[in-house]
Amino acid sequence: MTKEDDIKGLYWIPESPRWLVMKDRSDDAKRILLRLHANPDDPDNTFANTEFYQIHEQIALDRQRDSSWWHLFRKPSYRKRCLIAMGTTAIIECCGGLVINNYRPILYVDLGFSHTKQLLYPAAWLTFATGMNAVGVFIVDFFPPNRPQRTMPLLRYVAPLSYTRSVTLPYTLLRVDRLNMIEDDEYRASSQYRYWSYTEEKLAQIRQRTNRLASERVKAAIRKTGVPISGSSENNENTSADPAPGVPTLAAQEELKIVEWACTKIFDMGEAMNPRIPSSVVATAIQYLRRFYLSHSPMIYHPKPIMVCALYLATKADHFYMSLSTFVSELDKMTEEDVKAPEFLLLQALRFTLDVRHPLKGLLGGHAEMMAMVQEGRLGSNGPKATKFTAKRVESAADSAKGLLTRAAQMTDAYFLYTPSQIWLGAVMVADSELTQVYLEQKLNDLPFDDVTAATFKHRVLTTISACAKLLGSYHRSQEDSSAQRKELTRIRKKLDVCHDPEKVDIDAVVKIRAGRLSEKRDSYGSDAEKALKKRKVARSEVE
């Protein structure tokens, strides 16, 4: 397909709604968006209206900034995108496709094809390419836009590059996943959303499954090793030949209490360190620990070495540099090997994804926006009992919410069940429910929805944030220090000492055994290869 064909095809490509809005042709832009995003399941055109609103707001924001051509190279983010765009275009033009298309008959002559096949093959390829281009236009939208690494290999074989560039790509850029249009695209592409977001039912199922498998594994290990279980058969001289059936393994809720106890110890370690570890790094370590014990049980791997390793790993992941020797010097009865031993095991359980999105950063932005709205007089309720919020009230709510995010959000399942924006809004709702509702109403009123759609959307948002607020509000730090809680925790820890996997007591030894096995395998592979090489040399010498 030539450049002339590309230019002719531009007639059927819809004009950019963004360009139309910039030229004050908003009606034409909205008409194109309504046509492109028409959906029987969306009779109110909610998606198209939201897209239209975002375009308007983005253009208004861009007009307030420096819009000169030099700005493309002054700002680092723009410069990177500009260079990628220019580089991609240059690579396309230099890839040799045009040369091959123009000189294909000559190439076929050199390859020895007949005159008929010299023309038949290019015609067949172009015919096939045209049909597959048409198919590719419709297929491309069935793949998630946040996973181009899976989509691009298919496009590479389904649609040739020239037609994809002129038709498929602009069409794809105008279409967005309708089902998830409200969620932030960047967050949905993060590992936290893809790997560590669940519903309450799914999270409970995962923990129950982990507990069941761990119980079976502990009993099997006890049968294998024949380790006597202290406390499982007190005052019973006739011990059974099979010790495993008498093992009182932990329940899923008991395991969760052990994990929560380990989380409190990470808080204590962060406070006791010199220099003191920031709360954001401590929060990262706690999330590592909670994620680890979704796929592993405290009955298999005791939390003591895991929580220390998680805290040190968090200092590295969050760029809070602390040498291992300094870190170990602040701990009692811990060596550098004890800290390093579980690291690879922890990374495996985390799926080598160390990114943790914390809601505290969102709270800082929300606090700044609320303060701006207070100064502009836009943050207030309507009606006979109208309330105008003051900067002091906003500051008080933000401080209370920060405390909740620092402690309650870490000690509950908030990170697994809600997005960071929902968590910080839930924390503010616990601190000041009226302020949060007025703030959300103000934000939702700016969206281009009709009354019915706006009411439905508002109900859904408030329901989700209220559920998160209920979860955060259910945690009380005083529960950790209550005598009943300490007594219950002591009982569970004694039970854990009884049902701990005897083969995993010393994680350092387990790691060394694994390393030794790998070394033996490498040595065996090396010796086998050496034997084969010597055999070939002997056979070659005999032939000579």
CSV table of C-alpha atoms in Angstrom, one decimal, residues 83-446:
chain,number,residue,atom,x,y,z
A,83,LEU,CA,11.6,11.1,20.8
A,84,ILE,CA,9.8,7.8,20.9
A,85,ALA,CA,7.3,9.0,18.3
A,86,MET,CA,10.0,10.3,16.0
A,87,GLY,CA,12.1,7.2,16.5
A,88,THR,CA,9.2,4.9,15.8
A,89,THR,CA,8.4,6.8,12.5
A,90,ALA,CA,12.1,6.6,11.5
A,91,ILE,CA,12.3,2.9,12.2
A,92,ILE,CA,9.2,2.3,10.1
A,93,GLU,CA,10.6,4.1,7.2
A,94,CYS,CA,14.0,2.4,7.5
A,95,CYS,CA,12.8,-1.1,8.0
A,96,GLY,CA,13.1,-2.1,4.3
A,97,GLY,CA,9.5,-2.9,3.7
A,98,LEU,CA,9.2,-0.4,0.9
A,99,VAL,CA,12.3,-1.7,-0.8
A,100,ILE,CA,11.1,-5.3,-0.7
A,101,ASN,CA,7.7,-4.3,-2.1
A,102,ASN,CA,9.2,-2.4,-5.0
A,103,TYR,CA,11.9,-4.9,-5.9
A,104,ARG,CA,10.0,-8.1,-5.1
A,105,PRO,CA,9.9,-9.3,-8.8
A,106,ILE,CA,13.7,-8.8,-9.1
A,107,LEU,CA,14.2,-10.7,-5.9
A,108,TYR,CA,12.0,-13.5,-7.1
A,109,VAL,CA,14.1,-13.6,-10.3
A,110,ASP,CA,17.3,-14.0,-8.4
A,111,LEU,CA,15.6,-16.8,-6.4
A,112,GLY,CA,14.8,-18.7,-9.6
A,113,PHE,CA,11.0,-18.3,-9.7
A,114,SER,CA,9.2,-18.4,-13.0
A,115,HIS,CA,7.7,-15.2,-14.5
A,116,THR,CA,4.2,-16.3,-13.5
A,117,LYS,CA,5.1,-16.8,-9.9
A,118,GLN,CA,7.0,-13.5,-9.8
A,119,LEU,CA,3.7,-11.7,-10.2
A,120,LEU,CA,1.4,-14.3,-8.5
A,121,TYR,CA,3.1,-14.3,-5.1
A,122,PRO,CA,3.0,-10.5,-4.6
A,123,ALA,CA,-0.6,-10.4,-5.8
A,124,ALA,CA,-1.6,-13.2,-3.4
A,125,TRP,CA,0.2,-11.5,-0.5
A,126,LEU,CA,-1.5,-8.1,-1.1
A,127,THR,CA,-4.9,-9.8,-1.4
A,128,PHE,CA,-4.3,-11.6,1.9
A,129,ALA,CA,-3.0,-8.5,3.6
A,130,THR,CA,-6.0,-6.4,2.6
A,131,GLY,CA,-8.5,-9.0,4.0
A,132,MET,CA,-6.5,-9.4,7.2
A,133,ASN,CA,-6.2,-5.6,7.7
A,134,ALA,CA,-10.0,-5.4,7.7
A,135,VAL,CA,-10.1,-8.2,10.2
A,136,GLY,CA,-7.5,-6.6,12.4
A,137,VAL,CA,-9.5,-3.4,12.7
A,138,PHE,CA,-12.1,-5.2,14.6
A,139,ILE,CA,-9.9,-7.7,16.5
A,140,VAL,CA,-7.7,-5.1,18.1
A,141,ASP,CA,-10.4,-3.8,20.3
A,142,PHE,CA,-11.0,-7.2,22.0
A,143,PHE,CA,-7.6,-7.0,23.7
A,144,PRO,CA,-7.0,-5.0,26.9
A,145,PRO,CA,-5.2,-1.8,26.1
A,146,ASN,CA,-3.0,-2.1,29.2
A,147,ARG,CA,-1.3,-5.3,27.9
A,148,PRO,CA,0.3,-4.3,24.6
A,149,GLN,CA,3.0,-7.0,25.0
A,150,ARG,CA,0.4,-9.6,24.3
A,151,THR,CA,-1.5,-7.7,21.6
A,152,MET,CA,1.4,-6.6,19.4
A,153,PRO,CA,2.6,-10.0,18.4
A,154,LEU,CA,-0.9,-10.8,17.0
A,155,LEU,CA,-1.1,-7.5,15.2
A,156,ARG,CA,2.3,-8.1,13.7
A,157,TYR,CA,1.0,-11.1,11.9
A,158,VAL,CA,-2.6,-10.1,11.4
A,159,ALA,CA,-2.3,-6.6,10.1
A,160,PRO,CA,0.6,-5.2,8.0
A,161,LEU,CA,2.2,-2.1,9.5
A,162,SER,CA,1.2,0.5,6.9
A,163,TYR,CA,-2.5,-0.1,7.2
A,164,THR,CA,-2.3,-0.6,10.9
A,165,ARG,CA,-0.7,2.8,11.3
A,166,SER,CA,-3.2,4.6,9.2
A,167,VAL,CA,-6.5,2.9,10.3
A,168,THR,CA,-6.1,0.5,13.3
A,169,LEU,CA,-4.0,2.7,15.6
A,170,PRO,CA,-6.1,5.9,15.4
A,171,TYR,CA,-9.3,3.8,15.8
A,172,THR,CA,-7.8,2.0,18.9
A,173,LEU,CA,-6.7,5.3,20.5
A,174,LEU,CA,-10.3,6.5,20.4
A,175,ARG,CA,-11.7,3.4,22.0
A,176,VAL,CA,-11.2,2.7,25.7
A,177,ASP,CA,-12.3,-0.2,27.9
A,178,ARG,CA,-16.0,0.7,28.6
A,179,LEU,CA,-16.2,-1.6,31.6
A,180,ASN,CA,-13.4,0.0,33.5
A,181,MET,CA,-13.5,3.6,32.3
A,182,ILE,CA,-13.8,5.1,35.8
A,183,GLU,CA,-10.7,3.4,37.2
A,184,ASP,CA,-7.4,5.0,36.6
A,185,ASP,CA,-5.7,3.3,33.6
A,186,GLU,CA,-2.2,3.6,35.2
A,187,TYR,CA,-3.3,1.9,38.4
A,188,ARG,CA,-5.1,-0.9,36.5
A,189,ALA,CA,-1.9,-1.6,34.7
A,190,SER,CA,0.0,-1.9,38.0
A,191,SER,CA,1.0,-5.2,39.6
A,192,GLN,CA,-0.9,-4.3,42.8
A,193,TYR,CA,-4.2,-4.2,40.9
A,194,ARG,CA,-3.5,-7.2,38.6
A,195,TYR,CA,-2.0,-9.5,41.3
A,196,TRP,CA,-3.1,-8.3,44.7
A,197,SER,CA,-6.7,-7.0,44.4
A,198,TYR,CA,-9.5,-9.4,45.5
A,199,THR,CA,-13.1,-9.5,46.6
A,200,GLU,CA,-13.8,-10.5,50.2
A,201,GLU,CA,-15.0,-13.9,49.1
A,202,LYS,CA,-12.0,-14.6,46.9
A,203,LEU,CA,-9.6,-13.5,49.7
A,204,ALA,CA,-11.3,-15.8,52.2
A,205,GLN,CA,-11.1,-18.7,49.7
A,206,ILE,CA,-7.3,-18.1,49.2
A,207,ARG,CA,-6.7,-18.1,52.9
A,208,GLN,CA,-8.8,-21.2,53.5
A,209,ARG,CA,-7.0,-23.0,50.7
A,210,THR,CA,-3.5,-22.0,52.0
A,211,ASN,CA,-4.5,-23.2,55.5
A,212,ARG,CA,-5.8,-26.5,54.2
A,213,LEU,CA,-2.7,-27.3,52.2
A,214,ALA,CA,-0.4,-26.2,55.0
A,215,SER,CA,-2.2,-28.5,57.5
A,216,GLU,CA,-1.8,-31.4,55.2
A,217,ARG,CA,1.8,-30.6,54.6
A,218,VAL,CA,2.6,-30.3,58.3
A,219,LYS,CA,1.0,-33.7,59.1
A,220,ALA,CA,2.9,-35.3,56.2
A,221,ALA,CA,6.2,-33.8,57.4
A,222,ILE,CA,5.6,-35.0,61.0
A,223,ARG,CA,4.9,-38.5,59.6
A,224,LYS,CA,8.1,-38.4,57.6
A,225,THR,CA,10.4,-37.1,60.3
A,226,GLY,CA,8.6,-38.8,63.3
A,227,VAL,CA,9.2,-35.8,65.4
A,228,PRO,CA,7.4,-36.1,68.8
A,229,ILE,CA,4.8,-33.3,69.3
A,230,SER,CA,5.2,-31.7,72.7
A,231,GLY,CA,1.9,-30.8,74.2
A,232,SER,CA,-0.3,-32.8,71.8
A,233,SER,CA,-0.6,-35.8,74.0
A,234,GLU,CA,0.0,-34.7,77.6
A,235,ASN,CA,0.1,-37.4,80.3
A,236,ASN,CA,-0.3,-40.1,77.6
A,237,GLU,CA,2.4,-42.7,77.7
A,238,ASN,CA,0.9,-44.8,74.9
A,239,THR,CA,1.9,-42.7,71.9
A,240,SER,CA,0.5,-43.6,68.6
A,241,ALA,CA,2.6,-45.0,65.8
A,242,ASP,CA,1.3,-42.2,63.6
A,243,PRO,CA,1.8,-38.9,65.4
A,244,ALA,CA,0.2,-36.7,62.7
A,245,PRO,CA,-3.5,-37.2,63.4
A,246,GLY,CA,-3.1,-35.7,66.9
A,247,VAL,CA,-1.5,-32.4,65.6
A,248,PRO,CA,-3.8,-29.4,66.4
A,249,THR,CA,-3.1,-27.3,63.3
A,250,LEU,CA,-4.1,-23.6,63.1
A,251,ALA,CA,-7.3,-22.4,61.6
A,252,ALA,CA,-7.3,-19.7,59.0
A,253,GLN,CA,-8.4,-17.1,61.4
A,254,GLU,CA,-5.7,-18.1,63.9
A,255,GLU,CA,-3.1,-17.8,61.1
A,256,LEU,CA,-4.4,-14.3,60.3
A,257,LYS,CA,-4.0,-13.3,64.0
A,258,ILE,CA,-0.4,-14.5,63.8
A,259,VAL,CA,0.2,-12.4,60.7
A,260,GLU,CA,-1.3,-9.3,62.4
A,261,TRP,CA,1.0,-9.9,65.4
A,262,ALA,CA,4.0,-9.9,63.0
A,263,CYS,CA,2.7,-6.7,61.5
A,264,THR,CA,2.8,-5.0,64.9
A,265,LYS,CA,6.4,-6.2,65.4
A,266,ILE,CA,7.4,-4.6,62.1
A,267,PHE,CA,5.9,-1.3,63.5
A,268,ASP,CA,8.0,-1.8,66.6
A,269,MET,CA,11.2,-2.5,64.6
A,270,GLY,CA,10.7,0.5,62.4
A,271,GLU,CA,10.3,2.8,65.5
A,272,ALA,CA,13.3,1.2,67.3
A,273,MET,CA,15.8,1.5,64.3
A,274,ASN,CA,18.4,4.2,64.3
A,275,PRO,CA,17.8,6.0,62.0
A,276,ARG,CA,14.1,5.6,62.4
A,277,ILE,CA,12.5,3.9,59.3
A,278,PRO,CA,9.8,6.1,57.7
A,279,SER,CA,6.2,5.0,58.0
A,280,SER,CA,5.9,4.6,54.2
A,281,VAL,CA,8.7,2.0,54.2
A,282,VAL,CA,7.2,0.2,57.2
A,283,ALA,CA,3.9,0.1,55.3
A,284,THR,CA,5.6,-1.4,52.3
A,285,ALA,CA,7.2,-4.1,54.5
A,286,ILE,CA,3.8,-4.9,56.1
A,287,GLN,CA,2.2,-5.3,52.7
A,288,TYR,CA,5.1,-7.6,51.7
A,289,LEU,CA,4.4,-9.7,54.8
A,290,ARG,CA,0.6,-9.9,54.2
A,291,ARG,CA,1.1,-10.8,50.5
A,292,PHE,CA,3.6,-13.5,51.5
A,293,TYR,CA,1.1,-15.2,53.8
A,294,LEU,CA,-1.6,-15.4,51.1
A,295,SER,CA,0.3,-18.2,49.5
A,296,HIS,CA,2.3,-19.5,52.5
A,297,SER,CA,1.2,-20.4,56.1
A,298,PRO,CA,2.9,-19.5,59.4
A,299,MET,CA,2.8,-23.2,60.1
A,300,ILE,CA,5.3,-23.7,57.3
A,301,TYR,CA,7.4,-20.5,57.6
A,302,HIS,CA,7.5,-18.8,60.9
A,303,PRO,CA,6.9,-15.1,60.8
A,304,LYS,CA,10.0,-14.1,62.8
A,305,PRO,CA,12.6,-14.4,60.0
A,306,ILE,CA,10.1,-13.4,57.3
A,307,MET,CA,9.1,-10.1,58.9
A,308,VAL,CA,12.7,-9.0,59.4
A,309,CYS,CA,13.6,-9.9,55.8
A,310,ALA,CA,10.4,-8.0,54.6
A,311,LEU,CA,11.5,-4.9,56.4
A,312,TYR,CA,15.0,-4.9,55.0
A,313,LEU,CA,13.7,-5.6,51.5
A,314,ALA,CA,11.3,-2.7,51.9
A,315,THR,CA,14.2,-0.4,52.7
A,316,LYS,CA,15.9,-1.3,49.4
A,317,ALA,CA,12.7,-1.2,47.4
A,318,ASP,CA,11.7,2.2,48.7
A,319,HIS,CA,15.2,3.7,48.4
A,320,PHE,CA,15.8,4.1,52.1
A,321,TYR,CA,19.4,3.0,52.1
A,322,MET,CA,20.7,1.1,55.1
A,323,SER,CA,23.6,-1.3,55.0
A,324,LEU,CA,22.9,-4.8,56.1
A,325,SER,CA,25.5,-4.6,58.9
A,326,THR,CA,23.8,-1.4,60.3
A,327,PHE,CA,20.3,-3.1,60.0
A,328,VAL,CA,21.5,-6.2,61.8
A,329,SER,CA,23.2,-4.2,64.6
A,330,GLU,CA,19.8,-2.8,65.6
A,331,LEU,CA,18.3,-6.3,66.1
A,332,ASP,CA,18.8,-8.8,68.8
A,333,LYS,CA,20.0,-12.3,68.1
A,334,MET,CA,20.0,-11.8,64.3
A,335,THR,CA,22.8,-12.3,61.9
A,336,GLU,CA,23.2,-11.1,58.3
A,337,GLU,CA,22.6,-14.6,57.1
A,338,ASP,CA,19.3,-14.8,59.0
A,339,VAL,CA,18.1,-11.6,57.2
A,340,LYS,CA,19.3,-12.7,53.8
A,341,ALA,CA,18.2,-16.4,53.9
A,342,PRO,CA,14.4,-15.9,53.3
A,343,GLU,CA,14.8,-13.1,50.7
A,344,PHE,CA,14.5,-15.2,47.5
A,345,LEU,CA,11.6,-17.1,49.1
A,346,LEU,CA,9.9,-13.8,49.8
A,347,LEU,CA,10.5,-12.5,46.3
A,348,GLN,CA,9.0,-15.7,44.8
A,349,ALA,CA,5.9,-15.3,46.9
A,350,LEU,CA,5.6,-11.6,45.9
A,351,ARG,CA,5.9,-12.7,42.2
A,352,PHE,CA,9.0,-10.4,42.0
A,353,THR,CA,6.6,-7.4,42.1
A,354,LEU,CA,7.8,-5.0,44.7
A,355,ASP,CA,5.7,-2.0,43.8
A,356,VAL,CA,3.2,-1.0,46.5
A,357,ARG,CA,0.8,1.9,45.8
A,358,HIS,CA,0.1,3.7,49.1
A,359,PRO,CA,-3.1,5.9,49.7
A,360,LEU,CA,-1.1,8.4,51.7
A,361,LYS,CA,0.1,10.2,48.5
A,362,GLY,CA,-3.5,10.5,47.4
A,363,LEU,CA,-4.5,12.0,50.7
A,364,LEU,CA,-1.9,14.7,50.3
A,365,GLY,CA,-3.3,15.7,46.9
A,366,GLY,CA,-6.9,15.5,48.2
A,367,HIS,CA,-6.0,17.6,51.2
A,368,ALA,CA,-4.4,20.3,49.0
A,369,GLU,CA,-7.5,20.3,46.7
A,370,MET,CA,-9.9,20.7,49.7
A,371,MET,CA,-7.9,23.6,51.0
A,372,ALA,CA,-8.0,25.2,47.6
A,373,MET,CA,-11.8,24.7,47.5
A,374,VAL,CA,-12.1,26.2,51.0
A,375,GLN,CA,-10.2,29.3,49.9
A,376,GLU,CA,-12.4,29.7,46.8
A,377,GLY,CA,-15.6,29.1,48.9
A,378,ARG,CA,-16.7,26.1,46.9
A,379,LEU,CA,-16.6,23.5,49.7
A,380,GLY,CA,-19.9,23.8,51.5
A,381,SER,CA,-23.2,22.1,51.8
A,382,ASN,CA,-26.5,23.5,50.5
A,383,GLY,CA,-30.0,23.6,52.1
A,384,PRO,CA,-31.5,25.1,55.2
A,385,LYS,CA,-28.6,23.9,57.4
A,386,ALA,CA,-25.8,25.0,55.0
A,387,THR,CA,-22.3,24.3,56.3
A,388,LYS,CA,-19.2,26.2,55.2
A,389,PHE,CA,-16.1,24.2,56.0
A,390,THR,CA,-13.0,25.9,57.4
A,391,ALA,CA,-9.4,25.2,56.8
A,392,LYS,CA,-9.0,24.2,60.4
A,393,ARG,CA,-11.6,21.5,60.0
A,394,VAL,CA,-10.0,20.2,56.8
A,395,GLU,CA,-6.6,20.1,58.5
A,396,SER,CA,-8.1,18.1,61.5
A,397,ALA,CA,-9.8,15.6,59.2
A,398,ALA,CA,-6.5,15.1,57.1
A,399,ASP,CA,-4.5,14.6,60.3
A,400,SER,CA,-6.9,12.0,61.6
A,401,ALA,CA,-7.0,10.3,58.2
A,402,LYS,CA,-3.2,10.1,58.1
A,403,GLY,CA,-3.2,8.3,61.4
A,404,LEU,CA,-5.7,5.8,60.0
A,405,LEU,CA,-3.7,5.2,56.9
A,406,THR,CA,-0.5,4.7,58.9
A,407,ARG,CA,-2.0,2.1,61.2
A,408,ALA,CA,-5.5,0.9,60.5
A,409,ALA,CA,-5.0,0.5,56.7
A,410,GLN,CA,-2.0,-1.7,57.4
A,411,MET,CA,-3.6,-3.9,60.0
A,412,THR,CA,-6.7,-4.7,57.9
A,413,ASP,CA,-7.3,-6.0,54.4
A,414,ALA,CA,-7.9,-2.6,52.9
A,415,TYR,CA,-5.0,-2.9,50.4
A,416,PHE,CA,-6.4,-6.2,49.0
A,417,LEU,CA,-10.0,-5.0,48.8
A,418,TYR,CA,-9.9,-1.3,47.7
A,419,THR,CA,-7.9,1.0,45.5
A,420,PRO,CA,-5.6,3.7,47.1
A,421,SER,CA,-8.0,6.5,46.2
A,422,GLN,CA,-10.9,4.6,47.9
A,423,ILE,CA,-8.8,3.9,50.9
A,424,TRP,CA,-7.8,7.6,51.6
A,425,LEU,CA,-11.3,8.7,50.9
A,426,GLY,CA,-12.6,6.1,53.4
A,427,ALA,CA,-10.1,7.3,56.0
A,428,VAL,CA,-11.3,10.9,55.5
A,429,MET,CA,-14.9,9.6,55.9
A,430,VAL,CA,-14.1,8.0,59.2
A,431,ALA,CA,-12.5,11.3,60.3
A,432,ASP,CA,-15.3,13.6,59.0
A,433,SER,CA,-18.2,12.0,57.2
A,434,GLU,CA,-19.9,15.2,56.3
A,435,LEU,CA,-16.8,16.8,54.8
A,436,THR,CA,-16.2,13.7,52.6
A,437,GLN,CA,-19.8,13.6,51.3
A,438,VAL,CA,-19.8,17.3,50.5
A,439,TYR,CA,-16.4,17.0,48.8
A,440,LEU,CA,-17.5,14.0,46.7
A,441,GLU,CA,-20.8,15.7,45.7
A,442,GLN,CA,-18.8,18.7,44.5
A,443,LYS,CA,-16.6,16.5,42.4
A,444,LEU,CA,-19.4,14.4,41.0
A,445,ASN,CA,-21.5,17.5,40.1
A,446,ASP,CA,-18.7,18.5,37.7
